[in-house]
Coordinates of C-alpha atoms in Angstrom, one line a residue:
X1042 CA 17.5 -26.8 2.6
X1043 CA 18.3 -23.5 3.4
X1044 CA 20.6 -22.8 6.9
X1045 CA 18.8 -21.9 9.7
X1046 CA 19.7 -19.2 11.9
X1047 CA 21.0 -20.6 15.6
X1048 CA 20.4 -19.0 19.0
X1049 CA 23.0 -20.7 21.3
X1050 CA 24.7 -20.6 24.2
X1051 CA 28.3 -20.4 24.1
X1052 CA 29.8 -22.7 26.5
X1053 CA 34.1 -21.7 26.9
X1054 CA 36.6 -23.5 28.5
X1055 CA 39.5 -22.7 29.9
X1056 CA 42.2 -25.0 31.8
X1057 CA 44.6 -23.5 34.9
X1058 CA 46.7 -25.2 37.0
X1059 CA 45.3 -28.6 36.6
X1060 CA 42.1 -27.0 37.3
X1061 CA 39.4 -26.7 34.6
X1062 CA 36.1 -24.1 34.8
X1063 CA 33.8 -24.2 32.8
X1064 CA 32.5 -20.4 31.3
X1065 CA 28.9 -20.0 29.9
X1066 CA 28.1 -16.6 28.0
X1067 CA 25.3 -15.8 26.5
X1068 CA 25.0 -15.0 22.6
X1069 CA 22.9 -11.9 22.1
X1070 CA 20.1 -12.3 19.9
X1071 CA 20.1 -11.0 16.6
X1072 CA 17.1 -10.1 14.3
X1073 CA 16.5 -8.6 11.3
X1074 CA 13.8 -6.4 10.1
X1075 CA 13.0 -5.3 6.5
X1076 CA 10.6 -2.6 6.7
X1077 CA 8.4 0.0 3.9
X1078 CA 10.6 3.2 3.9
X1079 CA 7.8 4.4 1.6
X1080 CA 6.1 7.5 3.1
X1081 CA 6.4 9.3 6.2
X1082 CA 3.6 7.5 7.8
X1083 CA 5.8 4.5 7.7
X1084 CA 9.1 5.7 8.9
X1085 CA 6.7 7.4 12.4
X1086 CA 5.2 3.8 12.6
X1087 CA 9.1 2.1 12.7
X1088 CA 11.2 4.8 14.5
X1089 CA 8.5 6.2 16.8
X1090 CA 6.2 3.0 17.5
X1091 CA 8.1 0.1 16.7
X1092 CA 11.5 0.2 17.7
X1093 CA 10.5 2.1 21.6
X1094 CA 7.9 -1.2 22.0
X1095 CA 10.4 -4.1 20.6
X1096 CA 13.2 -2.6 22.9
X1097 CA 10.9 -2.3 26.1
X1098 CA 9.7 -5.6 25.6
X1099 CA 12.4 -8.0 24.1
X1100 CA 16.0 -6.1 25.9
X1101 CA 17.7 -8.9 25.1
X1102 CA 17.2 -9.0 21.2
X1103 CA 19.5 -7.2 19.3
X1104 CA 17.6 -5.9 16.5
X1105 CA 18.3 -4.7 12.7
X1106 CA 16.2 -2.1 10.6
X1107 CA 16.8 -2.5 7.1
X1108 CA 14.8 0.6 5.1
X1109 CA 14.0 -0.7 2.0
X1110 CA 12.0 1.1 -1.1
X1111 CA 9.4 -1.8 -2.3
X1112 CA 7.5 -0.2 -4.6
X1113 CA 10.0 0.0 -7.0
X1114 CA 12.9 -2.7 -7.4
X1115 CA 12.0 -4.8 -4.0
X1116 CA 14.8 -6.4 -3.0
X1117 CA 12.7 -9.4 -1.5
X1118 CA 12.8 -11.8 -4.4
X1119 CA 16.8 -11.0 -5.1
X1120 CA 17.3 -11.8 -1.3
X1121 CA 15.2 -14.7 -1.2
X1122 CA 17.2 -16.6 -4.2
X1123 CA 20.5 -15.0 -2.5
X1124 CA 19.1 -16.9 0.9
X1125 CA 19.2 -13.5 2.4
X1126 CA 16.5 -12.8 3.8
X1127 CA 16.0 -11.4 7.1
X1128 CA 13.8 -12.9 9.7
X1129 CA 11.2 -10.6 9.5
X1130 CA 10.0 -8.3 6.7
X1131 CA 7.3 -6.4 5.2
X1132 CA 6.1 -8.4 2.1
X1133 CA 4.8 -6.4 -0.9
X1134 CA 1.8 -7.5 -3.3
X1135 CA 4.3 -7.9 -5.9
X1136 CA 6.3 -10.2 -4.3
X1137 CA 4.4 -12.7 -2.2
X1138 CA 3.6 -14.7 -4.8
X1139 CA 7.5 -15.7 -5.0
X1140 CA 8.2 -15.3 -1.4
X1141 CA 5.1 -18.4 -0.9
X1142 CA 6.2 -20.7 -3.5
X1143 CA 10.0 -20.4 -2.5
X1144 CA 9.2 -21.6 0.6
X1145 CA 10.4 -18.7 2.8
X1146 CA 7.2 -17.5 4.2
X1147 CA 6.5 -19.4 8.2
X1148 CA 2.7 -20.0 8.1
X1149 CA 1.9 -18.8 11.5
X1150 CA -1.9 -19.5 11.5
X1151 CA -1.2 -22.4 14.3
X1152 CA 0.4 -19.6 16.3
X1153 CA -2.0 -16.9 16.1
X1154 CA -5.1 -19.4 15.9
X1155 CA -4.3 -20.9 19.5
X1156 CA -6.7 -19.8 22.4
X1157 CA -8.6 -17.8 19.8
X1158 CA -6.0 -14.8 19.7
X1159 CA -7.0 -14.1 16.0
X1160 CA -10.6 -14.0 16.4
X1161 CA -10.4 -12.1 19.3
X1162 CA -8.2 -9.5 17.9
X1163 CA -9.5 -8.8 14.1
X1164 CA -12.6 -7.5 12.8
X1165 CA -12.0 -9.4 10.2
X1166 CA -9.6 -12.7 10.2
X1167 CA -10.4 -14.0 6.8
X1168 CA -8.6 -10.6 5.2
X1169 CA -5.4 -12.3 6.5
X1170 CA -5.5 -16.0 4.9
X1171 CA -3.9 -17.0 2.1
X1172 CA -5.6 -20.4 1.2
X1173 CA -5.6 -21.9 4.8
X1174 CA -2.3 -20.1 5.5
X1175 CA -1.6 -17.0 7.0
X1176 CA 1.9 -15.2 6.0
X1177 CA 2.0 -12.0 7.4
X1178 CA 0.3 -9.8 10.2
X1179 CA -0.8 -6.8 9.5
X1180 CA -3.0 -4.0 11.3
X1181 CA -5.4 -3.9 8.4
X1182 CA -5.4 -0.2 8.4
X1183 CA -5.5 -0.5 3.7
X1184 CA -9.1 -1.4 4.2
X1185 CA -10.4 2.3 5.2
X1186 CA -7.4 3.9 3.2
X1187 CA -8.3 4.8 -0.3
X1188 CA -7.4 7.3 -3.1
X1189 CA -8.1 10.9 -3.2
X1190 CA -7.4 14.0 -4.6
X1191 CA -6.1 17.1 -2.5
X1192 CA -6.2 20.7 -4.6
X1193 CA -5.3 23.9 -4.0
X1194 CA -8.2 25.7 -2.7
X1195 CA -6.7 29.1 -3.7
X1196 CA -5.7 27.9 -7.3
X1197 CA -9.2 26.4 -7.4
X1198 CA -11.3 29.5 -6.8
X1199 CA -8.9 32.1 -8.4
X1200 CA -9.8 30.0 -11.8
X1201 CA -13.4 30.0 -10.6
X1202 CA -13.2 25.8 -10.5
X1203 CA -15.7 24.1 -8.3
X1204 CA -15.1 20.5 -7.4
X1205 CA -16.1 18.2 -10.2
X1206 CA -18.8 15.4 -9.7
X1207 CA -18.4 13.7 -12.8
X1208 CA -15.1 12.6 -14.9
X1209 CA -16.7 15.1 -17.4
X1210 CA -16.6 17.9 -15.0
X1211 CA -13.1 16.8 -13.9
X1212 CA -11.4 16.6 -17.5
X1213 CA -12.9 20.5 -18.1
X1214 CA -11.2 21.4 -14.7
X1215 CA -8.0 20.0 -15.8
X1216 CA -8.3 21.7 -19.3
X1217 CA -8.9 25.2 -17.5
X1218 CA -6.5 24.7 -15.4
X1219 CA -4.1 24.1 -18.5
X1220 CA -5.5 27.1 -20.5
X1221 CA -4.4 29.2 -17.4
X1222 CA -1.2 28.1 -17.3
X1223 CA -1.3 25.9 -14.1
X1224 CA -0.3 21.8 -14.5
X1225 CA -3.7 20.1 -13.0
X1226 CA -1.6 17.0 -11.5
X1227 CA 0.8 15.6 -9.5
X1228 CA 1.3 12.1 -8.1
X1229 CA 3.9 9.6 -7.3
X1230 CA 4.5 6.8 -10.0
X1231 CA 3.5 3.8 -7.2
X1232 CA 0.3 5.8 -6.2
X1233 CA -0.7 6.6 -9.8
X1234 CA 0.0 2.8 -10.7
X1235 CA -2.3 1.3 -8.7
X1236 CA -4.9 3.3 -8.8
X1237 CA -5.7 5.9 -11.4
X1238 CA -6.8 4.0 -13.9
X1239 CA -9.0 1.9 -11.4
X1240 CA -10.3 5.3 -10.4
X1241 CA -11.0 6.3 -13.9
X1242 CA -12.8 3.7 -15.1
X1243 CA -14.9 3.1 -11.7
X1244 CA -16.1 6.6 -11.6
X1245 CA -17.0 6.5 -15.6
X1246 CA -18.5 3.5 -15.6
X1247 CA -18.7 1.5 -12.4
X1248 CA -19.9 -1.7 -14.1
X1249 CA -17.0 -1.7 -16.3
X1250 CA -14.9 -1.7 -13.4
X1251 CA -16.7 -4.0 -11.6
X1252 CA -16.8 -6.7 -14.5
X1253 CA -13.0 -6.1 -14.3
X1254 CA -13.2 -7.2 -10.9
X1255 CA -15.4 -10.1 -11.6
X1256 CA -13.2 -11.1 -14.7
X1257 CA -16.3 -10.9 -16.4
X1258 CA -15.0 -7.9 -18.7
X1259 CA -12.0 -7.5 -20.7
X1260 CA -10.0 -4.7 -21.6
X1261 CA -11.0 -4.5 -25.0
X1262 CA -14.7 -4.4 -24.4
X1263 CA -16.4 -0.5 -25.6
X1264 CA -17.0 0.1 -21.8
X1265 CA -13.2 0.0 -20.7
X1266 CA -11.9 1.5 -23.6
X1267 CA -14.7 4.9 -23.7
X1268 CA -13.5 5.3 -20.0
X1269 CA -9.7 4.9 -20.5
X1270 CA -10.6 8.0 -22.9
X1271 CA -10.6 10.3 -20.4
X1272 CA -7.0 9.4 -20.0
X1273 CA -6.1 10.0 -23.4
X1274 CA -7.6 13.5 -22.8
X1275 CA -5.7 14.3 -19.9
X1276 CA -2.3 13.0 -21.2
X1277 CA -2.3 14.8 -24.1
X1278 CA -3.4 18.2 -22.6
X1279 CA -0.7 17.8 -20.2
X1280 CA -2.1 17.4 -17.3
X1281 CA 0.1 16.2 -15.6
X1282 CA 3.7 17.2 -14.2
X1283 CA 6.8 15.7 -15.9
X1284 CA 8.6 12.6 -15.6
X1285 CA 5.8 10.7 -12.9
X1286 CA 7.2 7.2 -13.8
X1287 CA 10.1 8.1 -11.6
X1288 CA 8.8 10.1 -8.9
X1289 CA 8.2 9.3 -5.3
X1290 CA 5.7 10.6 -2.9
X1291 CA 8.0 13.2 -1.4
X1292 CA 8.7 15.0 -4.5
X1293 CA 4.8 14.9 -5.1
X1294 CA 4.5 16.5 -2.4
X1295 CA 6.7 19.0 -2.8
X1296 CA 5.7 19.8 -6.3
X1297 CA 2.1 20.2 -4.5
X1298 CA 3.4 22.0 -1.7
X1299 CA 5.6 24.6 -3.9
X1300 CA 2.0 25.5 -6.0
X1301 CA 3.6 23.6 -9.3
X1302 CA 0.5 21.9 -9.7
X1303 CA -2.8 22.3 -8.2
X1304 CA -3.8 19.0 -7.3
X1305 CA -2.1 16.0 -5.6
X1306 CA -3.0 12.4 -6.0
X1307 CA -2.2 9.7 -3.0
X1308 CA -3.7 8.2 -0.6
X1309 CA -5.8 9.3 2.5
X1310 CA -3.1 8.2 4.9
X1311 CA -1.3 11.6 3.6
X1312 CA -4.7 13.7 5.6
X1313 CA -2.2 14.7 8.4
X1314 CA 0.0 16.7 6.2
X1315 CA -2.4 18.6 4.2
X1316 CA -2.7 20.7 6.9
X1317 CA -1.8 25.1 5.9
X1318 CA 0.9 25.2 8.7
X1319 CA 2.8 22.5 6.5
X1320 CA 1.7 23.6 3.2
X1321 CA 1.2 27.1 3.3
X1322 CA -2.7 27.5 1.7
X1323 CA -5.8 25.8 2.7
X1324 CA -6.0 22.8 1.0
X1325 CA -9.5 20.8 -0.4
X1326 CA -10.0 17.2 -1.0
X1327 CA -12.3 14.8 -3.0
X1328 CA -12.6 11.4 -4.0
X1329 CA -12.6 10.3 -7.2
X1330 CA -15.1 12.4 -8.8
X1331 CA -18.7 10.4 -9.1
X1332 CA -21.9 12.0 -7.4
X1333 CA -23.9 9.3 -8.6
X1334 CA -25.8 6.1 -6.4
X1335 CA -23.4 3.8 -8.4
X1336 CA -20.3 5.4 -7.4
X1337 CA -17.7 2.9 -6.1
X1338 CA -15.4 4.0 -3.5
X1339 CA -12.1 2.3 -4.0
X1340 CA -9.6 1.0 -1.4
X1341 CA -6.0 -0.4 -1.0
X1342 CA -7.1 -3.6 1.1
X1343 CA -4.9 -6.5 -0.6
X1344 CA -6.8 -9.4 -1.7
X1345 CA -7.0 -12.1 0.9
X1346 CA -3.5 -13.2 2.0
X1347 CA -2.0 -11.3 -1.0
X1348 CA 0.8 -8.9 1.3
X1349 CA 0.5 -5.8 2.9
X1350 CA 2.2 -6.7 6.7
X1351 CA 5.2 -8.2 8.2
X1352 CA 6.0 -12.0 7.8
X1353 CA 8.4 -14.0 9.5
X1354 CA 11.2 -16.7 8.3
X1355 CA 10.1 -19.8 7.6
X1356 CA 13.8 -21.2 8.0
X1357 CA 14.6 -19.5 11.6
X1358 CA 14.3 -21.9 14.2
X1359 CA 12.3 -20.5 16.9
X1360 CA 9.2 -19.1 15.2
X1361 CA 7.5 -18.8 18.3
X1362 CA 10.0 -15.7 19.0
X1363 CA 9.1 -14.6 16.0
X1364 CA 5.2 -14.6 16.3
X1365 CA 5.7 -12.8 19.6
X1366 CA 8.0 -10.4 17.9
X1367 CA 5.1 -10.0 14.9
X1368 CA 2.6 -9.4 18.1
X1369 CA 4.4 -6.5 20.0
X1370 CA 4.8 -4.8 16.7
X1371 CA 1.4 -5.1 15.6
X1372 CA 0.2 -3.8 19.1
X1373 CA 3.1 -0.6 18.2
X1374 CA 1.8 0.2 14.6
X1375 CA -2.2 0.1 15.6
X1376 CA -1.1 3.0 18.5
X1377 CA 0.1 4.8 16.1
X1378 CA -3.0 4.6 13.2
X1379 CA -5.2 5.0 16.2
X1380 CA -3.5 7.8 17.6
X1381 CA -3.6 9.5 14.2
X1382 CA -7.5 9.0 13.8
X1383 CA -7.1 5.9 11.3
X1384 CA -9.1 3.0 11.5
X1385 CA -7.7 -0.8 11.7
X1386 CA -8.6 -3.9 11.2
X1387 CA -7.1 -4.8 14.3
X1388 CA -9.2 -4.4 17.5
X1389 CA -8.3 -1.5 19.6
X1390 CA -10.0 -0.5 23.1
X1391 CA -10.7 2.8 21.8
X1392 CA -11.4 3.0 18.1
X1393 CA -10.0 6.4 16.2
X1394 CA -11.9 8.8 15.6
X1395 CA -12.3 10.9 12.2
X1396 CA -8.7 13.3 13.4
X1397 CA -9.9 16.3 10.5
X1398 CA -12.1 17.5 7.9
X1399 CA -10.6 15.4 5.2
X1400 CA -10.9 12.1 7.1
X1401 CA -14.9 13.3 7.6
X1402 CA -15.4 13.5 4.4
X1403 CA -13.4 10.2 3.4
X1404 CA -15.8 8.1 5.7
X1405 CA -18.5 9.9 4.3
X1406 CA -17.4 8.8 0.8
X1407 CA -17.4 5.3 2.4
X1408 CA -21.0 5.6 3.8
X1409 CA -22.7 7.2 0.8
X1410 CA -20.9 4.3 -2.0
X1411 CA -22.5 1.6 -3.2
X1412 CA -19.5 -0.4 -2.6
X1413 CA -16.3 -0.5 -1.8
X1414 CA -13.5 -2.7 -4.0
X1415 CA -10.0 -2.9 -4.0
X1416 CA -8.2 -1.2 -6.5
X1417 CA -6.8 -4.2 -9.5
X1418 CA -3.2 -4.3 -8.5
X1419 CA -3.6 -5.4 -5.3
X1420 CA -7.0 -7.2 -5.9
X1421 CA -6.8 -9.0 -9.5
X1422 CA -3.0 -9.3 -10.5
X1423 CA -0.5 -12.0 -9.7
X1424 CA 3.1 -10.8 -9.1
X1425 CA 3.8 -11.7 -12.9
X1426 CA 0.8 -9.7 -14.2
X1427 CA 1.7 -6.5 -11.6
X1428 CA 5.4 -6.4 -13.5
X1429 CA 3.9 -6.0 -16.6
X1430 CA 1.5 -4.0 -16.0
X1431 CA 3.9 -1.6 -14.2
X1432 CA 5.9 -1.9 -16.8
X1433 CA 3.1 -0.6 -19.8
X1434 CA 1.5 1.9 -17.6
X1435 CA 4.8 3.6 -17.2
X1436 CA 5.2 4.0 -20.6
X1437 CA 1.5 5.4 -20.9
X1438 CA 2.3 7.8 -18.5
X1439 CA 5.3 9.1 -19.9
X1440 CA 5.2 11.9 -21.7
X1441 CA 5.4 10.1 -25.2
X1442 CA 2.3 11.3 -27.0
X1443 CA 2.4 8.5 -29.4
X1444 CA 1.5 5.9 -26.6
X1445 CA -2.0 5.9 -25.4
X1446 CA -4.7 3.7 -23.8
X1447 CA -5.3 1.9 -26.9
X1448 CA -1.4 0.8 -27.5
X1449 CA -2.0 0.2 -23.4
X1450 CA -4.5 -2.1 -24.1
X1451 CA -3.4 -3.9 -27.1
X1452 CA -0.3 -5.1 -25.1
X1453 CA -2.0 -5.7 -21.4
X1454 CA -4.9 -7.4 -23.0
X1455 CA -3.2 -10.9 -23.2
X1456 CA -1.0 -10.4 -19.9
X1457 CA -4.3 -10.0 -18.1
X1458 CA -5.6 -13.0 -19.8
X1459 CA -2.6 -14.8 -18.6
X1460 CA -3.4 -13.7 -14.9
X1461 CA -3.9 -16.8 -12.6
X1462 CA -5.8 -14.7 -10.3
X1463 CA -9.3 -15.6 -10.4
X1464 CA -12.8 -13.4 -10.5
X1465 CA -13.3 -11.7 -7.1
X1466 CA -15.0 -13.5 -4.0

């Protein structure tokens, strides 16, 4: 059984003169918290938010912030067989799965159940359960967050390009682009990962994706591989900037920012820093490029109970602190989404409202698609199945022209067979 870790009181005795007195000081307490140092929404939400809050509300807690990069090499599993782990931290899709079954995750359902605080505080509780367990709190914010493209508006019309509406439209874009000496697309590794091939094959042929979804279609069915074409095309016309399997959101950026490529692909959270004052031209965005009735808008909402928010130790012996702890900085990160004109899933008095153009237009996407479905990753892969795939779709990004979508496919076919994940609720 692993240690727990003690709050006590000290007692310390000393002896004079025949006289004893007894000395009680009190142990400050110490707490630990892993959290996303993925993007610079995250490092506001901790520094700005988080850390003001837990200090005005617990002055007597000594905490730790431990940045951690957990899209690439988490650290949770490697901590968790070390019996590292802290007492609270942010737990990734990829490794929840481990974090469950090794016992480490408190499930504080009873805790946030009691009085009706759940209810009362989520749109939607049942996002948060994992069986009849909940794991981690989170503000739910990945439900209305979902990928997009921002381009160069300047590029765009000096190259006379108008923004595509079909994956047709969007390949001949990319191939101008090309011809004119300008690379069409830059992305991080994490961002591309999860969801540009979901984006791909939803807006070429939704019901391929879906059946994905559903588990009802393979990869090797026509559907899946006539959309994963318009990969192939855009590999091998290089459309895309160099070396994406290692690169992170801030060199995306920067390659986007520096007019090296004319598009960027992330996610909508990054709406605040398209702005011309930070990138120096007047930026455009769409979503993925699909005009039709059928068109699916995707989004980074974990599947139920799957990561995505903080969880506390199930081996530290006064989870109660810790559910409070989980509360305050729940309450912290919601301020800041709301105050940024991002939607939660957590209640707040006054909802956000769209903050710019580009959030417009993303809740119009939202409003005008048939539905909305969380991108595989996060959705329809185990932590087992997310390795490999990360794994292969690195190498069919890489710039190796002699690895496409159907060597891709040939090798992911019987991982995703292997998935335990079932079809979609």
């Amino acid at each position: 059984m692993k240690m727990k870790k003690i709050t006590s009181l000290l007692l310390v005795g000393a002896m004079t003169l025949g006289m004893t007195s007894v000395v009680s000081a009190e142990e400050a307490t110490k707490i630990r918290i892993l959290w996303p140092e993925t993007d610079s929404t995250q490092v506001d939400v901790i520094e700005n938010y988080i850390q003001p809050a837990l200090a005005e509300q617990f002055p007597d807690i000594e905490f730790e912030y431990i940045p951690a990069n957990l899209n690439q090499d988490s650290p949770l599993k490697t901590m968790s067989a070390a019996d590292d782990l802290p007492e609270i931290w942010y737990t990734d899709g990829g490794s929840v799965d481990a974090i469950v079954a090794a016992g480490d995750a408190l499930d504080v359902s009873s805790y946030v159940e009691a009085d009706g605080w759940l209810d009362e505080n989520y749109n939607n509780p049942s996002l948060l359960y994992n069986g009849d367990a909940i794991y981690f709190l989170t503000p739910g914010q990945n439900t209305y967050y979902s990928p997009v493209f921002y381009y160069n508006k300047g590029i765009f019309d000096e190259n006379g390009i108008e923004v595509p509406t079909n994956m047709d439209e969007f390949v001949a874009a990319c191939q101008k682009l090309v011809d004119a000496g300008v690379t069409p697309i830059t992305t991080a590794q994490w961002v591309s990962s999860y969801s540009l091939i979901d984006g791909i094959i939803a807006s070429a042929d939704p019901e391929a994706f879906k059946g994905l979804n559903a588990r009802t279609t393979n990869w090797t069915d026509d559907s899946v591989k006539a959309a994963l074409g318009y990969f192939d095309q855009l590999k091998t016309m290089g459309a895309f900037t160099a070396d994406i399997p290692n690169k992170d959101d801030a060199t995306a950026y920067a390659e986007f920012q520096s007019g090296k490529a004319a598009m960027i692909f992330t996610y909508s959270w990054f709406n605040g820093d398209m702005v011309e004052e930070n990138l120096g031209f007047e930026a455009g965005s769409f979503s993925f490029p699909n005009a039709s009735d059928d068109y699916i808008q995707l989004i980074f909402e974990p599947r139920k109970g799957n990561g995505g928010g903080y969880t506390c130790n199930a081996d530290y012996d006064d989870p109660e602190l810790l559910v409070s702890i989980l509360k305050v900085m729940l309450n912290a990160e919601c301020e800041r989404h709301n105050a940024n004109g991002v939607s939660t899933n957590y209640i707040v008095e006054n909802p956000a409202q769209p903050a710019n153009d580009f959030e417009t237009a993303r809740f119009a996407d939202y409003d005008r698609a048939e539905s909305q479905i969380s991108v595989l990753e996060q959705g329809q892969m185990d932590g087992v199945t997310i390795a490999e795939f990360t794994t292969l779709y690195n190498m069919l990004l890489s710039d190796d022209q002699g690895y496409l979508s159907e060597n891709f496919i040939e090798e992911f076919q019987p991982i995703w067979e292997a998935n335990t994940y079932g079809p979609a609720e």
